[in-house]
PDB file of C-alpha atoms in Angstrom:
ATOM      1  CA  MET F   1      60.544  15.697  61.001  1.00 81.00           C
ATOM      2  CA  ILE F   2      58.029  13.153  62.300  1.00 84.00           C
ATOM      3  CA  GLN F   3      58.562  11.852  65.827  1.00 85.00           C
ATOM      4  CA  LEU F   4      57.675   8.201  66.363  1.00 84.00           C
ATOM      5  CA  ASP F   5      56.135   7.149  69.641  1.00 84.00           C
ATOM      6  CA  GLU F   6      58.315   4.274  70.861  1.00 87.00           C
ATOM      7  CA  ASN F   7      55.565   2.996  73.178  1.00 86.00           C
ATOM      8  CA  LYS F   8      53.197   2.638  70.235  1.00 85.00           C
ATOM      9  CA  LEU F   9      55.899   0.938  68.177  1.00 83.00           C
ATOM     10  CA  LEU F  10      56.458  -1.614  70.944  1.00 84.00           C
ATOM     11  CA  GLN F  11      52.740  -2.472  70.873  1.00 84.00           C
ATOM     12  CA  LEU F  12      52.746  -3.342  67.168  1.00 87.00           C
ATOM     13  CA  SER F  13      52.635  -7.011  66.256  1.00 87.00           C
ATOM     14  CA  THR F  14      55.280  -8.560  64.049  1.00 89.00           C
ATOM     15  CA  THR F  15      54.299 -10.434  60.906  1.00 89.00           C
ATOM     16  CA  ASN F  16      55.260 -13.722  62.544  1.00 89.00           C
ATOM     17  CA  GLU F  17      53.097 -12.937  65.553  1.00 91.00           C
ATOM     18  CA  MET F  18      50.115 -12.235  63.299  1.00 91.00           C
ATOM     19  CA  LEU F  19      50.724 -15.439  61.314  1.00 91.00           C
ATOM     20  CA  ASP F  20      51.096 -17.426  64.555  1.00 92.00           C
ATOM     21  CA  GLU F  21      47.737 -16.087  65.703  1.00 92.00           C
ATOM     22  CA  LYS F  22      45.940 -16.773  62.434  1.00 93.00           C
ATOM     23  CA  TYR F  23      47.594 -20.033  61.288  1.00 92.00           C
ATOM     24  CA  GLY F  24      49.299 -21.395  64.395  1.00 93.00           C
ATOM     25  CA  LYS F  25      52.953 -21.580  65.312  1.00 93.00           C
ATOM     26  CA  HIS F  26      55.632 -23.089  63.070  1.00 90.00           C
ATOM     27  CA  GLY F  27      55.425 -26.855  63.145  1.00 93.00           C
ATOM     28  CA  THR F  28      51.655 -27.041  63.487  1.00 94.00           C
ATOM     29  CA  GLN F  29      49.714 -28.689  60.673  1.00 95.00           C
ATOM     30  CA  GLN F  30      47.729 -25.544  59.864  1.00 95.00           C
ATOM     31  CA  ARG F  31      50.895 -23.399  59.654  1.00 93.00           C
ATOM     32  CA  GLU F  32      52.700 -25.990  57.525  1.00 93.00           C
ATOM     33  CA  GLN F  33      49.761 -25.999  55.092  1.00 93.00           C
ATOM     34  CA  PHE F  34      49.811 -22.200  54.963  1.00 93.00           C
ATOM     35  CA  ASP F  35      53.585 -22.134  54.385  1.00 93.00           C
ATOM     36  CA  ALA F  36      53.246 -24.706  51.570  1.00 91.00           C
ATOM     37  CA  LYS F  37      50.587 -22.574  49.858  1.00 93.00           C
ATOM     38  CA  VAL F  38      52.781 -19.494  50.182  1.00 93.00           C
ATOM     39  CA  MET F  39      55.737 -21.282  48.596  1.00 92.00           C
ATOM     40  CA  ALA F  40      53.571 -22.663  45.775  1.00 93.00           C
ATOM     41  CA  TRP F  41      52.346 -19.138  45.047  1.00 94.00           C
ATOM     42  CA  TYR F  42      55.895 -17.741  45.230  1.00 94.00           C
ATOM     43  CA  TYR F  43      57.338 -20.226  42.743  1.00 93.00           C
ATOM     44  CA  GLY F  44      54.327 -19.824  40.474  1.00 95.00           C
ATOM     45  CA  ASP F  45      54.834 -16.066  40.525  1.00 96.00           C
ATOM     46  CA  ILE F  46      58.484 -16.490  39.507  1.00 94.00           C
ATOM     47  CA  LEU F  47      57.496 -18.714  36.581  1.00 96.00           C
ATOM     48  CA  ARG F  48      54.686 -16.350  35.523  1.00 97.00           C
ATOM     49  CA  GLY F  49      57.021 -13.360  35.600  1.00 97.00           C
ATOM     50  CA  ARG F  50      59.584 -15.123  33.439  1.00 97.00           C
ATOM     51  CA  ARG F  51      56.924 -16.311  30.973  1.00 97.00           C
ATOM     52  CA  GLN F  52      55.551 -12.797  30.658  1.00 98.00           C
ATOM     53  CA  LYS F  53      59.043 -11.376  30.200  1.00 97.00           C
ATOM     54  CA  LEU F  54      59.559 -13.809  27.312  1.00 97.00           C
ATOM     55  CA  LYS F  55      56.151 -12.756  25.913  1.00 98.00           C
ATOM     56  CA  ILE F  56      54.821 -16.269  25.539  1.00 97.00           C
ATOM     57  CA  THR F  57      51.325 -17.375  26.441  1.00 98.00           C
ATOM     58  CA  GLN F  58      50.369 -20.028  28.947  1.00 98.00           C
ATOM     59  CA  LYS F  59      49.187 -22.136  26.013  1.00 98.00           C
ATOM     60  CA  GLN F  60      52.551 -21.840  24.233  1.00 98.00           C
ATOM     61  CA  LEU F  61      54.390 -22.812  27.409  1.00 98.00           C
ATOM     62  CA  ALA F  62      52.021 -25.721  27.998  1.00 98.00           C
ATOM     63  CA  GLU F  63      52.638 -27.004  24.477  1.00 97.00           C
ATOM     64  CA  LYS F  64      56.414 -26.835  25.027  1.00 97.00           C
ATOM     65  CA  ILE F  65      56.187 -29.141  28.029  1.00 96.00           C
ATOM     66  CA  GLY F  66      53.295 -31.354  26.937  1.00 96.00           C
ATOM     67  CA  LYS F  67      50.725 -30.070  29.420  1.00 96.00           C
ATOM     68  CA  LYS F  68      47.423 -28.207  29.179  1.00 97.00           C
ATOM     69  CA  GLN F  69      47.107 -24.436  29.507  1.00 97.00           C
ATOM     70  CA  SER F  70      44.900 -24.901  32.556  1.00 97.00           C
ATOM     71  CA  TYR F  71      47.775 -26.696  34.321  1.00 97.00           C
ATOM     72  CA  ILE F  72      50.114 -23.746  33.708  1.00 97.00           C
ATOM     73  CA  ALA F  73      47.412 -21.376  35.017  1.00 98.00           C
ATOM     74  CA  ARG F  74      47.067 -23.424  38.233  1.00 97.00           C
ATOM     75  CA  VAL F  75      50.852 -23.551  38.696  1.00 97.00           C
ATOM     76  CA  GLU F  76      51.180 -19.795  38.228  1.00 97.00           C
ATOM     77  CA  LYS F  77      48.427 -19.171  40.781  1.00 96.00           C
ATOM     78  CA  GLY F  78      49.971 -21.606  43.260  1.00 94.00           C
ATOM     79  CA  GLU F  79      46.836 -23.737  43.145  1.00 94.00           C
ATOM     80  CA  THR F  80      48.466 -27.086  42.426  1.00 90.00           C
ATOM     81  CA  ASP F  81      51.051 -29.192  44.184  1.00 83.00           C
ATOM     82  CA  ILE F  82      53.703 -29.180  41.481  1.00 88.00           C
ATOM     83  CA  GLN F  83      56.239 -31.992  41.364  1.00 90.00           C
ATOM     84  CA  MET F  84      59.916 -31.075  41.206  1.00 90.00           C
ATOM     85  CA  SER F  85      60.254 -32.701  37.768  1.00 92.00           C
ATOM     86  CA  SER F  86      57.401 -30.562  36.398  1.00 93.00           C
ATOM     87  CA  PHE F  87      58.826 -27.419  37.980  1.00 93.00           C
ATOM     88  CA  LEU F  88      62.223 -28.102  36.407  1.00 92.00           C
ATOM     89  CA  ARG F  89      60.636 -28.865  33.020  1.00 95.00           C
ATOM     90  CA  ILE F  90      58.718 -25.570  33.089  1.00 96.00           C
ATOM     91  CA  ALA F  91      61.782 -23.656  34.288  1.00 95.00           C
ATOM     92  CA  HIS F  92      63.909 -25.192  31.522  1.00 95.00           C
ATOM     93  CA  ALA F  93      61.297 -24.259  28.896  1.00 97.00           C
ATOM     94  CA  LEU F  94      61.523 -20.686  30.225  1.00 97.00           C
ATOM     95  CA  GLY F  95      65.321 -20.675  30.053  1.00 95.00           C
ATOM     96  CA  ILE F  96      65.794 -20.894  33.811  1.00 93.00           C
ATOM     97  CA  GLU F  97      68.678 -23.203  34.623  1.00 87.00           C
ATOM     98  CA  PHE F  98      69.729 -24.548  37.987  1.00 83.00           C
ATOM     99  CA  THR F  99      73.342 -25.420  38.657  1.00 82.00           C
ATOM    100  CA  PRO F 100      73.716 -28.100  41.299  1.00 77.00           C
ATOM    101  CA  LYS F 101      76.219 -27.396  43.998  1.00 77.00           C
ATOM    102  CA  TYR F 102      78.063 -30.525  44.965  1.00 74.00           C
ATOM    103  CA  VAL F 103      79.039 -30.951  48.567  1.00 69.00           C
ATOM    104  CA  ALA F 104      81.624 -33.498  49.573  1.00 67.00           C
ATOM    105  CA  MET F 105      80.173 -36.074  51.933  1.00 65.00           C
ATOM    106  CA  LEU F 106      82.417 -37.455  54.635  1.00 61.00           C
TER     107      LEU F 106
END
């Protein structure tokens, strides 16, 4: 069995510490820009995975929603600031449905 050196483990940086060092702490402009890019990539990856699972091309998806193939490519790479309406249109074309959860307001 491998023994871990607890002193060495305590010296390791956490992911958040490394991100803080490279992009600044949460709330800073640079970190907010980084976080936005990460989320754009994440959602694009979800859409790409679903499209590939359905075995349709970017061009076929683009035609379904009235956009160009290059737009779908940019969305899937997280390279464009996608509007919520476009995201929902793409998701719907891929058979991804969102069910709103209603919360009573006092």
